Coordinates of C-alpha atoms in Angstrom, one line a residue:
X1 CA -11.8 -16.5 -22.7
X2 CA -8.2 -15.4 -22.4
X3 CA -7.8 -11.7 -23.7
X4 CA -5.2 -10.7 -26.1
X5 CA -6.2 -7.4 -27.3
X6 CA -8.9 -4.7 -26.4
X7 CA -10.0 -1.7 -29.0
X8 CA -12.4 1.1 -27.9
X9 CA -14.5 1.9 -31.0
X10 CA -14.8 5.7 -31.7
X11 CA -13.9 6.7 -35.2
X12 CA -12.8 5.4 -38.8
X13 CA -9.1 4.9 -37.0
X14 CA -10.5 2.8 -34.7
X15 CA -12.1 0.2 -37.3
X16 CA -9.0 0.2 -38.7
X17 CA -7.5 -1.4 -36.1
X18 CA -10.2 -3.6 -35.6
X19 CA -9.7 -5.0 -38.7
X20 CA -5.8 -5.2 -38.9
X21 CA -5.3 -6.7 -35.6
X22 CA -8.1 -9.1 -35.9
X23 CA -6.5 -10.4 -39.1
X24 CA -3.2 -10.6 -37.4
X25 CA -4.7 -12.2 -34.2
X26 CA -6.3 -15.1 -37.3
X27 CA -2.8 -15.3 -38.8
X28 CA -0.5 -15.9 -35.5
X29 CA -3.6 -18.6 -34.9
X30 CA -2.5 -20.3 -38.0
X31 CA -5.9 -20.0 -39.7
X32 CA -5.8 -19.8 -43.4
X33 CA -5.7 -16.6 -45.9
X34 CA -9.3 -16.8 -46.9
X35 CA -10.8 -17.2 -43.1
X36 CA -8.7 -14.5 -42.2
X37 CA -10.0 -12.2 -44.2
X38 CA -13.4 -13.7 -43.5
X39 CA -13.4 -13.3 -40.1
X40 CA -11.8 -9.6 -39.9
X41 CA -14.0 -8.5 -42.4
X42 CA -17.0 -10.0 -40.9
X43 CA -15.9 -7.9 -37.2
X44 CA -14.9 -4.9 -38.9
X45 CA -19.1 -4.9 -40.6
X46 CA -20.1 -4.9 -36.9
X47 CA -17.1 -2.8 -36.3
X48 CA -18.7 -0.3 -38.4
X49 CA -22.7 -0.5 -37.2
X50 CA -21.5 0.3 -33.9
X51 CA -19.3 3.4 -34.4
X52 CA -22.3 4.8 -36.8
X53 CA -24.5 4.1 -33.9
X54 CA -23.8 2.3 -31.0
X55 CA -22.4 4.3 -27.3
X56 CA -19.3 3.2 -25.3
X57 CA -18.5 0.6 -27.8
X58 CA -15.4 -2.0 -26.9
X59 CA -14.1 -4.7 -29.0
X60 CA -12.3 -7.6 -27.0
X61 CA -10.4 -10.2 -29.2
X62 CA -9.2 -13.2 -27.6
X63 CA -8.5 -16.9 -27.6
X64 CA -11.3 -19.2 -26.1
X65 CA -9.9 -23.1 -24.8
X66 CA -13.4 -25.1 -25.3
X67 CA -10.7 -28.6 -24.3
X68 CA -7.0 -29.2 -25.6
X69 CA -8.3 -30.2 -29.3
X70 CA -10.7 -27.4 -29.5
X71 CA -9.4 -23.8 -29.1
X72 CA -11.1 -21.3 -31.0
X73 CA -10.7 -17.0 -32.1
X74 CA -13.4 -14.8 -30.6
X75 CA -14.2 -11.7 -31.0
X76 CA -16.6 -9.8 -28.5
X77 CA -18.1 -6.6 -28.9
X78 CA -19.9 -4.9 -26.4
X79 CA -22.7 -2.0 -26.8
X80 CA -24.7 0.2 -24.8
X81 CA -27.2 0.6 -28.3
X82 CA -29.4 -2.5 -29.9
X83 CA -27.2 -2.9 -32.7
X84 CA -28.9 -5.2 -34.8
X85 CA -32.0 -3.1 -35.1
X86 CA -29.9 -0.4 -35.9
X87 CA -28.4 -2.0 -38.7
X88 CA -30.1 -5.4 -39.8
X89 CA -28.2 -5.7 -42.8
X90 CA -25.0 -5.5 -41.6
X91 CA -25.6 -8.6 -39.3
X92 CA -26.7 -10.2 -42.2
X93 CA -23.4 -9.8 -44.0
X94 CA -21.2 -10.3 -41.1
X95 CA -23.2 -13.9 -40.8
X96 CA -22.9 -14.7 -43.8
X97 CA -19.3 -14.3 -44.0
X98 CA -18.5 -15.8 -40.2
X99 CA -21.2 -18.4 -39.8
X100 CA -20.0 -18.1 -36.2
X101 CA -22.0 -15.4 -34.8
X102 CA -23.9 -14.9 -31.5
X103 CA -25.7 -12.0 -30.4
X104 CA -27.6 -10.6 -27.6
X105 CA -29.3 -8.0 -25.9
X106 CA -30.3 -7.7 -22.5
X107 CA -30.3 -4.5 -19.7
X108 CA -29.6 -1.9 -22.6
X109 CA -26.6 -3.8 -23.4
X110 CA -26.3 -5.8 -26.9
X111 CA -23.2 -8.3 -27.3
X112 CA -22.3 -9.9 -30.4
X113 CA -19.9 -13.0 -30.5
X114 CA -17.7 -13.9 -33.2
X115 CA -15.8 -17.5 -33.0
X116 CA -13.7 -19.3 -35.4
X117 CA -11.9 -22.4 -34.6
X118 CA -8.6 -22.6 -35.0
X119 CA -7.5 -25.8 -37.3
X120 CA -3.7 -26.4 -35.3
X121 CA -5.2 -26.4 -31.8
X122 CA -2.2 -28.3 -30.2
X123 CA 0.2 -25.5 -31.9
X124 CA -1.8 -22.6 -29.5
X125 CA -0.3 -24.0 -26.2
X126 CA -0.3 -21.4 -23.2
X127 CA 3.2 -19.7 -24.0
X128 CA 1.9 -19.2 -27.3
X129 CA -0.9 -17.4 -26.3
X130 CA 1.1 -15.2 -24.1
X131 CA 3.2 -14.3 -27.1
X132 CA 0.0 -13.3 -28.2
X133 CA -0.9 -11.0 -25.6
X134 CA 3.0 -9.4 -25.0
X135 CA 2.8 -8.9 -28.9
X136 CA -0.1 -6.6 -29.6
X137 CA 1.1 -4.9 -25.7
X138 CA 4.7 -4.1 -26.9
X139 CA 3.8 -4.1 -31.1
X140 CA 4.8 -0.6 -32.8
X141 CA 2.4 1.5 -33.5
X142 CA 0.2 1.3 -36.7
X143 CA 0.1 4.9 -37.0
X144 CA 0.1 8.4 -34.8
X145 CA -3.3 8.2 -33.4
X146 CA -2.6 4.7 -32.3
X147 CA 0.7 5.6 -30.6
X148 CA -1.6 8.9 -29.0
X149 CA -4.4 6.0 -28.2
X150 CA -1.8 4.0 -26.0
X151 CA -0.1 7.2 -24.5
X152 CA -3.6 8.2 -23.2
X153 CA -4.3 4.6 -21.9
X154 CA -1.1 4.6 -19.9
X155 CA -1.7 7.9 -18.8
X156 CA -4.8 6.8 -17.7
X157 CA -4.1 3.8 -15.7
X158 CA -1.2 6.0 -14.0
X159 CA -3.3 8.7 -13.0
X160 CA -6.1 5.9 -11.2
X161 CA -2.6 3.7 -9.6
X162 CA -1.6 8.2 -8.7
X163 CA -5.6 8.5 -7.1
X164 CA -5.4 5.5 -5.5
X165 CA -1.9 6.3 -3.6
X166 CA -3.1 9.6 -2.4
X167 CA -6.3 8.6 -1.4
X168 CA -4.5 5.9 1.2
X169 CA -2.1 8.5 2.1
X170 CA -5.0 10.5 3.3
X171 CA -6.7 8.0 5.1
X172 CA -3.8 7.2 7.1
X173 CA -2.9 11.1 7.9
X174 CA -6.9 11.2 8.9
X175 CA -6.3 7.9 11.0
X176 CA -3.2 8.7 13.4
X177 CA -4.1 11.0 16.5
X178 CA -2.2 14.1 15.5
X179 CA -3.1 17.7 14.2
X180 CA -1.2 17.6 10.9
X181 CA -0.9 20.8 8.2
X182 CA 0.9 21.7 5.3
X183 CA 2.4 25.4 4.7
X184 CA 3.8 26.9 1.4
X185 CA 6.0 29.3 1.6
X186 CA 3.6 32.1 0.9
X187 CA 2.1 30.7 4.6
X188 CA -1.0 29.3 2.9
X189 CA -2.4 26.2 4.3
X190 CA -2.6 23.8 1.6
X191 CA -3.8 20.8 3.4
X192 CA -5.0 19.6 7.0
X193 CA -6.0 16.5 8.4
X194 CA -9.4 15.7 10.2
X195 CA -8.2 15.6 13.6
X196 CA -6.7 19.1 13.1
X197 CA -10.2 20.1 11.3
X198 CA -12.4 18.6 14.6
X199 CA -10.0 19.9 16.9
X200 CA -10.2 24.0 15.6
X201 CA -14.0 23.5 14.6
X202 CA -13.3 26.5 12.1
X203 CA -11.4 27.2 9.3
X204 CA -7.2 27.2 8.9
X205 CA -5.7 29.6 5.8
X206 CA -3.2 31.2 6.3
X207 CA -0.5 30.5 9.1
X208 CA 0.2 33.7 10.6
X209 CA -0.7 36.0 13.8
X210 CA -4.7 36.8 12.7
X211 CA -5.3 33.3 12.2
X212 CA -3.3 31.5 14.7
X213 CA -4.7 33.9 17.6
X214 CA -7.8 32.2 17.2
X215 CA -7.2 29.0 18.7
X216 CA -3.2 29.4 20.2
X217 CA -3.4 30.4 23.4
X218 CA -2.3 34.1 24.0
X219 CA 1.0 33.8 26.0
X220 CA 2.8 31.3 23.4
X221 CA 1.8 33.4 20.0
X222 CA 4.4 35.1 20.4
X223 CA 7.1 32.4 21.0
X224 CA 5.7 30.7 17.6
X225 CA 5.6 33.7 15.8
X226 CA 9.4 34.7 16.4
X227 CA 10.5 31.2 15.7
X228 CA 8.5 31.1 12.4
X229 CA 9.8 34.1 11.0
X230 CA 13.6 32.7 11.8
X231 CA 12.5 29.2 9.8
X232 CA 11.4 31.4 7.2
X233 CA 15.1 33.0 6.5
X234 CA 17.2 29.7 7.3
X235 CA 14.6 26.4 6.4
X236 CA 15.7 25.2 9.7
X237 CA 13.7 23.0 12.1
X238 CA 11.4 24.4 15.3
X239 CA 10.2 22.2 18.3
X240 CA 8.4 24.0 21.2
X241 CA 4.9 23.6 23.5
X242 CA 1.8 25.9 22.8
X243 CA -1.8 25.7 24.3
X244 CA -4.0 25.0 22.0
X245 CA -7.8 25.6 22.0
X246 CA -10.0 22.7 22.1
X247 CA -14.0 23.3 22.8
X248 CA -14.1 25.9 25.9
X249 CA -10.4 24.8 26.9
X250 CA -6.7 25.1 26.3
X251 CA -4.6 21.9 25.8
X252 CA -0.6 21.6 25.8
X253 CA 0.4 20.4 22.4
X254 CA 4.1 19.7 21.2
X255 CA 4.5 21.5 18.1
X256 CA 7.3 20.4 15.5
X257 CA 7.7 22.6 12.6
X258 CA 10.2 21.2 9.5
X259 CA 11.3 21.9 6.3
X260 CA 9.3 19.3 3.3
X261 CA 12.2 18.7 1.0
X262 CA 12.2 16.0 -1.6
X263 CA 15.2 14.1 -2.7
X264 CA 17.2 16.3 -4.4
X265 CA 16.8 19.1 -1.1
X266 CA 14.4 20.9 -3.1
X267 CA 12.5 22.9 -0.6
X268 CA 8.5 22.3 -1.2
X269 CA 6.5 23.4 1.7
X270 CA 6.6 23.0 5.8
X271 CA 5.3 20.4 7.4
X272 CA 3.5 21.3 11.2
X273 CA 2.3 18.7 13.6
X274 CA 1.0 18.9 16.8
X275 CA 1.4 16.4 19.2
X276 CA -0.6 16.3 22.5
X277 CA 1.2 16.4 25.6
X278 CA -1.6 17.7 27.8
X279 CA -1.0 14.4 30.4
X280 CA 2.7 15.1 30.8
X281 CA 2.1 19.0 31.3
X282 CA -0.7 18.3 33.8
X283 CA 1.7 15.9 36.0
X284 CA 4.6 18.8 36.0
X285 CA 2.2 21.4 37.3
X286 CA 1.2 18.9 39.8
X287 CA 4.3 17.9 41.1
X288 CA 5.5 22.0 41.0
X289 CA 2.8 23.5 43.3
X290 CA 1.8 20.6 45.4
X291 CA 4.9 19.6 48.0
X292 CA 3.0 17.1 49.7
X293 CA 3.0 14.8 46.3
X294 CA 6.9 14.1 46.7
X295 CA 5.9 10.2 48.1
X296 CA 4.7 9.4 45.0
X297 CA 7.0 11.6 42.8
X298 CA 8.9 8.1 41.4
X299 CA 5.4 6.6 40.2
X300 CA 4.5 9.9 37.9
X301 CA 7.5 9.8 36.6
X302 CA 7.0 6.5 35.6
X303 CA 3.7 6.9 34.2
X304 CA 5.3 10.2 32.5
X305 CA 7.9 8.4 30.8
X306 CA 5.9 6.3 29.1
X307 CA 3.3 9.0 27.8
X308 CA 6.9 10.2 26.4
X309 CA 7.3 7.2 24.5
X310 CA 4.1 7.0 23.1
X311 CA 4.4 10.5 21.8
X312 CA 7.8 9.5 20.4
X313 CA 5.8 6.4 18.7
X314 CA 2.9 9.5 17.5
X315 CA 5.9 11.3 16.1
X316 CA 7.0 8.8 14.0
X317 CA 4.1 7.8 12.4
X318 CA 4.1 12.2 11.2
X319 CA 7.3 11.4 10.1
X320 CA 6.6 8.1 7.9
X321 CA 3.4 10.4 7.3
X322 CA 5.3 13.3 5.8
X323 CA 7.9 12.0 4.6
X324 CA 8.5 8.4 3.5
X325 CA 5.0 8.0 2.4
X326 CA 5.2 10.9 0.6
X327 CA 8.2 10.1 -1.8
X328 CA 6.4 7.3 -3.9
X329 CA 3.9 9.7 -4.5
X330 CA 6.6 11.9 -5.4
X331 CA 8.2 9.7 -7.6
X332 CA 4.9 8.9 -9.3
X333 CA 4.0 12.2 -9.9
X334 CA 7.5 12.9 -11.6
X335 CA 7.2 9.9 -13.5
X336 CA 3.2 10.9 -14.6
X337 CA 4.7 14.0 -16.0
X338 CA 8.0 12.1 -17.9
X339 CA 5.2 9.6 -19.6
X340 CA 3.6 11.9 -21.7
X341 CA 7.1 13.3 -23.2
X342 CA 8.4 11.8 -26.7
X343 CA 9.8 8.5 -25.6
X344 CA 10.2 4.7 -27.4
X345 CA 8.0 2.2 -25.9
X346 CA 11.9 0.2 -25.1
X347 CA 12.5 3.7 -22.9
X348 CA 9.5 3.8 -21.3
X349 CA 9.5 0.1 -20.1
X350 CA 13.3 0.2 -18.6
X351 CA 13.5 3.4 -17.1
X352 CA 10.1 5.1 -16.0
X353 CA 7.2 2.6 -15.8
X354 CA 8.8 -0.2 -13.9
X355 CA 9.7 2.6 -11.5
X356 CA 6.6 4.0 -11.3
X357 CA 5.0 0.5 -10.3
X358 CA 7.7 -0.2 -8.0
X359 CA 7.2 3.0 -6.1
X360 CA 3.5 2.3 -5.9
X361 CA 3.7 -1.0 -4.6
X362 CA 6.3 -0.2 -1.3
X363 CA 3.9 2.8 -1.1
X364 CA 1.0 0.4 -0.4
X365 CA 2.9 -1.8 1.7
X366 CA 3.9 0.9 3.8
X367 CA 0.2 2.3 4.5
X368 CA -0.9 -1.2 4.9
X369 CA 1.6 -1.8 8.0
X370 CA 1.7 1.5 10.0
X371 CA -2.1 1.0 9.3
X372 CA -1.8 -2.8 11.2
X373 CA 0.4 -1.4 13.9
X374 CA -2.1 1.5 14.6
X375 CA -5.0 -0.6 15.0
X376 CA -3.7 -3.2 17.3
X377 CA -3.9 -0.7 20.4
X378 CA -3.7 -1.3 24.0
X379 CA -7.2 -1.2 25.2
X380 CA -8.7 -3.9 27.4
X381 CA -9.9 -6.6 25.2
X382 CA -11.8 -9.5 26.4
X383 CA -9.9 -12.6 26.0
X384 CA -11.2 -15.5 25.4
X385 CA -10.1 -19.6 24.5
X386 CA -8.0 -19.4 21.0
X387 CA -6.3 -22.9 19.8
X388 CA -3.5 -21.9 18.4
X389 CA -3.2 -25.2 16.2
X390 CA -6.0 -23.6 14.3
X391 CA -4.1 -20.2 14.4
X392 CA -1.2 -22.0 13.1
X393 CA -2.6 -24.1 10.3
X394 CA -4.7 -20.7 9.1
X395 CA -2.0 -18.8 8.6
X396 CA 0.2 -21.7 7.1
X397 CA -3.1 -21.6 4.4
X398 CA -2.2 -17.7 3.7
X399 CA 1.2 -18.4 3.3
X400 CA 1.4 -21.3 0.8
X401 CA 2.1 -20.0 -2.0
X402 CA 5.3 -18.4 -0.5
X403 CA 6.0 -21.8 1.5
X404 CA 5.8 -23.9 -1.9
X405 CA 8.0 -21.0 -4.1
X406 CA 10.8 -21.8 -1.8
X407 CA 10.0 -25.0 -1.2
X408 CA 9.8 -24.8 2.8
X409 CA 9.5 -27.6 5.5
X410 CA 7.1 -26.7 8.6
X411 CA 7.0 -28.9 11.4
X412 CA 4.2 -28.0 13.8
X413 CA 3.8 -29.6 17.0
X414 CA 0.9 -29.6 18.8
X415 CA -0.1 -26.4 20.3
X416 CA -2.3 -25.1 23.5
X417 CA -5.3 -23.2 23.9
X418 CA -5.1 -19.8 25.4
X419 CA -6.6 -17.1 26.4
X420 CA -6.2 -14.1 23.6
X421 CA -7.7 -12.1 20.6
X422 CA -7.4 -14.1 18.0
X423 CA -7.3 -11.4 15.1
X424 CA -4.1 -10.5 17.1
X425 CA -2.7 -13.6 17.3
X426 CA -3.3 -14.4 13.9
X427 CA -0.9 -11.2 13.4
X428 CA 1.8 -12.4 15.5
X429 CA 2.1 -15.4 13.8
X430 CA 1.4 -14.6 10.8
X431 CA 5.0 -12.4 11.0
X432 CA 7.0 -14.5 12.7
X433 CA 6.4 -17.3 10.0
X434 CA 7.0 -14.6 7.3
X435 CA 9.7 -13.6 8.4
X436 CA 11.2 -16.8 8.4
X437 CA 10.3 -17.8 5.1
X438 CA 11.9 -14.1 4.1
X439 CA 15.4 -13.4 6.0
X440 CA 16.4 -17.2 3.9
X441 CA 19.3 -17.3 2.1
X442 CA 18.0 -21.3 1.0
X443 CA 15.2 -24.0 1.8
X444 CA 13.8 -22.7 4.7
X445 CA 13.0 -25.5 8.0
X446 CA 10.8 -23.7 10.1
X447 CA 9.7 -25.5 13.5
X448 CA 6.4 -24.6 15.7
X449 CA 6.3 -26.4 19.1
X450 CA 5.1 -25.9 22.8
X451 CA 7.7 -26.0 25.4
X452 CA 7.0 -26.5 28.8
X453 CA 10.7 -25.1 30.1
X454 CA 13.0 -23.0 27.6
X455 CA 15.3 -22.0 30.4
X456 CA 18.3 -24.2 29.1
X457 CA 17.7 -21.6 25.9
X458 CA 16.3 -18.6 26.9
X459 CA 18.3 -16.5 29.6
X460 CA 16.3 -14.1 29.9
X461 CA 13.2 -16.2 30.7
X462 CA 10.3 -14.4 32.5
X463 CA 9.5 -15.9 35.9
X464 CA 5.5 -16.7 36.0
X465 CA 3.2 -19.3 34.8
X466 CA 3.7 -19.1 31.0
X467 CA 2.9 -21.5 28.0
X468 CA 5.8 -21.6 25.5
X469 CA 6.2 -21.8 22.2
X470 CA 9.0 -21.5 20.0
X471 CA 9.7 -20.5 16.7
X472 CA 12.7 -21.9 15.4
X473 CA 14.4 -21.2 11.9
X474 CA 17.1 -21.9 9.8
X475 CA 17.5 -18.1 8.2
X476 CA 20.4 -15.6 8.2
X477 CA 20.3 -14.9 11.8
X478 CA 21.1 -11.5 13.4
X479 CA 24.2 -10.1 15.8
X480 CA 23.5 -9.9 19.2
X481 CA 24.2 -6.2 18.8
X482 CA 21.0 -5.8 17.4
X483 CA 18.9 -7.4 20.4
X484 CA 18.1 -3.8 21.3
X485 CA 16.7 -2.5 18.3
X486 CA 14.8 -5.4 16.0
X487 CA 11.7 -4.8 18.2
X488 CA 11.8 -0.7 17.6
X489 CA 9.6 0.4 14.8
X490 CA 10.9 0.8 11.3
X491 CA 14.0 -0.5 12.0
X492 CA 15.7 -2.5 9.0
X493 CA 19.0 -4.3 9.4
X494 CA 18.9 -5.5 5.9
X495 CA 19.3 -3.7 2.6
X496 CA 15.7 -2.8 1.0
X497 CA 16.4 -4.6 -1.8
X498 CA 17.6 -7.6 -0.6
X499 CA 14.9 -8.5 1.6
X500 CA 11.9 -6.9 1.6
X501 CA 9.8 -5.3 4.5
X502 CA 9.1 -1.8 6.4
X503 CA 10.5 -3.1 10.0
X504 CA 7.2 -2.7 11.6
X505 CA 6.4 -6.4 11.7
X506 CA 8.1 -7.6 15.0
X507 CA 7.4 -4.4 16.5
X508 CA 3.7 -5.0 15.8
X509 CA 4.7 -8.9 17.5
X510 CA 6.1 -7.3 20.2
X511 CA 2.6 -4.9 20.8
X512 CA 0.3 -7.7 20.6
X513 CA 2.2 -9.9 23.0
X514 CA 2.1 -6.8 25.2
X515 CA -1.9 -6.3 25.0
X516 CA -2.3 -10.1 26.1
X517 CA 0.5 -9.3 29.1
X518 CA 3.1 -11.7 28.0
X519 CA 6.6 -11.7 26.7
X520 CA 8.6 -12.0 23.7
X521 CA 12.2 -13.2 23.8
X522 CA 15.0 -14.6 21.3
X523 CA 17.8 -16.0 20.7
X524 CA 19.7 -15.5 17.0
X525 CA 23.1 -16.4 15.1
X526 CA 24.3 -14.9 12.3
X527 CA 24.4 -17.9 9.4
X528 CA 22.3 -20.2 11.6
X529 CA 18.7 -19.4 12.5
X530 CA 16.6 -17.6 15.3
X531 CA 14.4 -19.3 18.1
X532 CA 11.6 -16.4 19.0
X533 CA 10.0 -17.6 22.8
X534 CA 6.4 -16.4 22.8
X535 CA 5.3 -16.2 26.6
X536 CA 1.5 -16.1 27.0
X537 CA 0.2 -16.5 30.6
X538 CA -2.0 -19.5 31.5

């Protein structure tokens, strides 16, 4: 059954609108004066059994397709009570005026079935019966309590799309490996994340001396405390290093403390992270008290500088954490308390709800890929034989949809086995192929093939024992001047809504090639297309 309209049955009001949109359902169908009023007056008698006595009562009307010559009206009501005993009678009558009744009950649930064929069926095509369903959504109301009934329904589903949001919010500030609160201005702690709550092993209120004595280590307090008393007066930004207790011991912990504005520079609340740099402090000490570790000086350096960058990469998932995943929440919220006002259905639908779904959606996109990115990690993995021709193929599958909206031609050569994760190379793919379907100003011509020697095309070709394979499209290309950055995370050279995306999806390429120790190269012109060389070891 294909559902047009659904009625929760409460009160009189409600059987009112049972019956009037029932009858109007029967009369868009076609079906003559006298069945119309047969078959609304025959649901409204259950209608009415069911609000004298039945519990979480819903009436579903609908259009059933039995085959192209037979489509048919139904009407469905569902009870938590054993209607029929309740009212016998009633039943009676309804049958008696539908002829087309069914009725069950089962696991404390009764269901009663009206049907009446409808005499045109070749009239009810499908665009009919989605006239049908955008009719009774976007119809005026029949009177106040119906227009308060469908306020409180679209309050309703906002608040759930509002729970939703903030509940993957959470679980992505509970996921990343940083201490993360949130301050009002009256220094209350409104929220912290788990890692902060399993690091302290105690309670967090109120940011001030008493409370930040009991796990800041002595000789910084003071530091912190000056500089938060000076953020106070100016809403200005505070980076420094504190020791922070964790068990029986003191760790070093980059602390970042910054204003939480939203889009209009509102100030809402501060936002303090705490990043550990324990490893890089260690090395410094080292290196300052211990002359005879000059020699190898250059290698913990090394090693230092790329605990810096990983920090860097910690630091901007608090960012995207605090701030761009918190404005679709924002903008829900604002929208959530602009529904309820006095407003037209017409002003509603083009200036607020269509937002307020918009903003949802690129929030969930969002959590979805800094979630990716933070679980593909860097850990030994044990590799093991992957055929990429089925890697290829599967993700081909999940794509399409896509593939056959924009009417795309893949070539795919075939490919070699190697030695990999295949969950991760599944990802790798998986966003090099999307991507090419996505930066496409026409029919995209996408080509997958091994390649024994790309040196005639790839200058900066890795010297080792490599298989090759190529990704070559036909989309808008890049400048060269961007060969530094496309691999950086969050990085976007197109407008938002021109092409879609968060720029985490080559950087997430670029991680997974590094966990199976190979190399990702390209070569791009703007207006022509871009080759990406995937270099996996043999």
């Amino acid at each position: 059954m294909k559902e047009i309209v659904k009625i929760n049955l409460d009160n009189e009001m409600d059987l009112i609108l049972a019956h009037k949109r029932s009858m109007k359902i029967a009369e868009m169908c076609g079906m003559p004066s006298s069945l119309q009023t047969r078959f609304a007056t025959a649901v409204s008698e259950v209608a009415r059994c069911s609000i004298a006595n039945g519990e979480n009562s819903i009436l579903t009307l609908g259009i059933n397709v039995v085959k192209t010559t037979h489509k048919e009206i139904v009407a469905v009501l569902n009870d938590d009570v054993d209607l029929k005993t309740c009212n016998p009678e009633a039943f009676r009558y309804a049958s008696k005026l539908s002829g087309n009744i069914a009725y069950s009950y089962s696991d404390n649930i009764s269901v009663t079935k009206f049907s009446q064929k409808v005499s045109s069926p070749g009239l009810l095509s499908e665009a009919k019966i989605k006239s049908l369903v955008d009719y009774f959504k976007y119809e005026s109301p029949l009177s106040p309590y119906d227009e308060m009934r469908k306020k409180n329904i679209e309050l309703i589903a906002l608040s759930e799309k509002l729970s939703e949001s903030e509940n993957r919010y959470r679980q992505l500030a509970n996921t990343i490996p940083i201490l993360i609160c949130i301050i009002n201005e009256r220094n209350h702690v409104l929220l912290i994340n788990e890692s902060l709550q399993e690091t302290l092993q105690s309670s967090f209120t109120v940011f001030e001396r008493k409370e930040l004595s009991t796990f800041v280590h002595p000789d910084d307090l003071d530091v912190i405390i000056e500089n938060w008393n000076r953020l106070k007066k100016n809403k200005s930004e505070y980076f420094g290093e504190a020791r922070v207790k964790k068990g029986d011991s003191y760790r070093w912990y980059l602390i970042s403390i910054t204003p939480n504005k939203i889009e209009d520079g509102t100030f809402t609340s501060w936002l303090v992270y705490f990043v550990d740099i324990h490893a890089q402090k260690t090395v410094e000490e080292t290196l300052k008290n211990n002359s005879e570790l000059k020699a190898i000086q250059r290698e913990l350096e090394n090693a230092n500088s790329k605990l810096i960058f990983k920090n860097k990469e910690l630091q901007q998932f608090a960012y995207i954490a605090s701030h761009d995943l918190q404005e679709p929440l924002r903008k829900i919220r604002i929208m959530l308390s602009r529904a309820g006002e006095d407003l037209t259905e017409e002003q509603k639908n083009q200036y607020y709800f269509d937002k307020i779904m918009g903003a949802a959606g690129r929030m969930s996109d969002l959590i979805s890929d800094v979630l990716n990115y933070s679980k593909v990690d860097n850990n030994v993995h044990t590799l093991l034989p992957v055929d990429l021709n089925e890697i290829v193929h599967e993700t081909i599958n999940d794509l399409s949809l896509v593939i056959e909206e924009k009417n795309a031609l893949i070539n795919i050569s075939p490919l070699p086995i190697v030695a990999g994760v295949s969950t991760q190379l599944r990802q790798l793919f998986f966003n090099l192929i999307n991507n090419a379907l996505k930066f496409n100003s026409e029919e995209p011509v996408l080509t997958i093939t091994a390649d024994e020697d790309s040196s005639e095309e790839d200058q900066y070709k890795p010297i080792g024992n490599y298989q090759v394979i190529k990704v070559i499209d036909n989309g808008i290309g890049m400048d060269n001047k961007y060969s530094g950055r496309i691999f950086d995370m969050f990085q976007r050279l197109h407008e938002r809504d021109k092409y879609g995306g968060n720029g985490i999806g080559l950087a997430l390429c670029k991680r997974i090639i590094e966990n199976h120790n190979g190399i990702l190269n390209f070569t791009s012109k703007p207006g022509i297309g871009t080759t990406f060389f995937v270099y996996l070891p043999k």
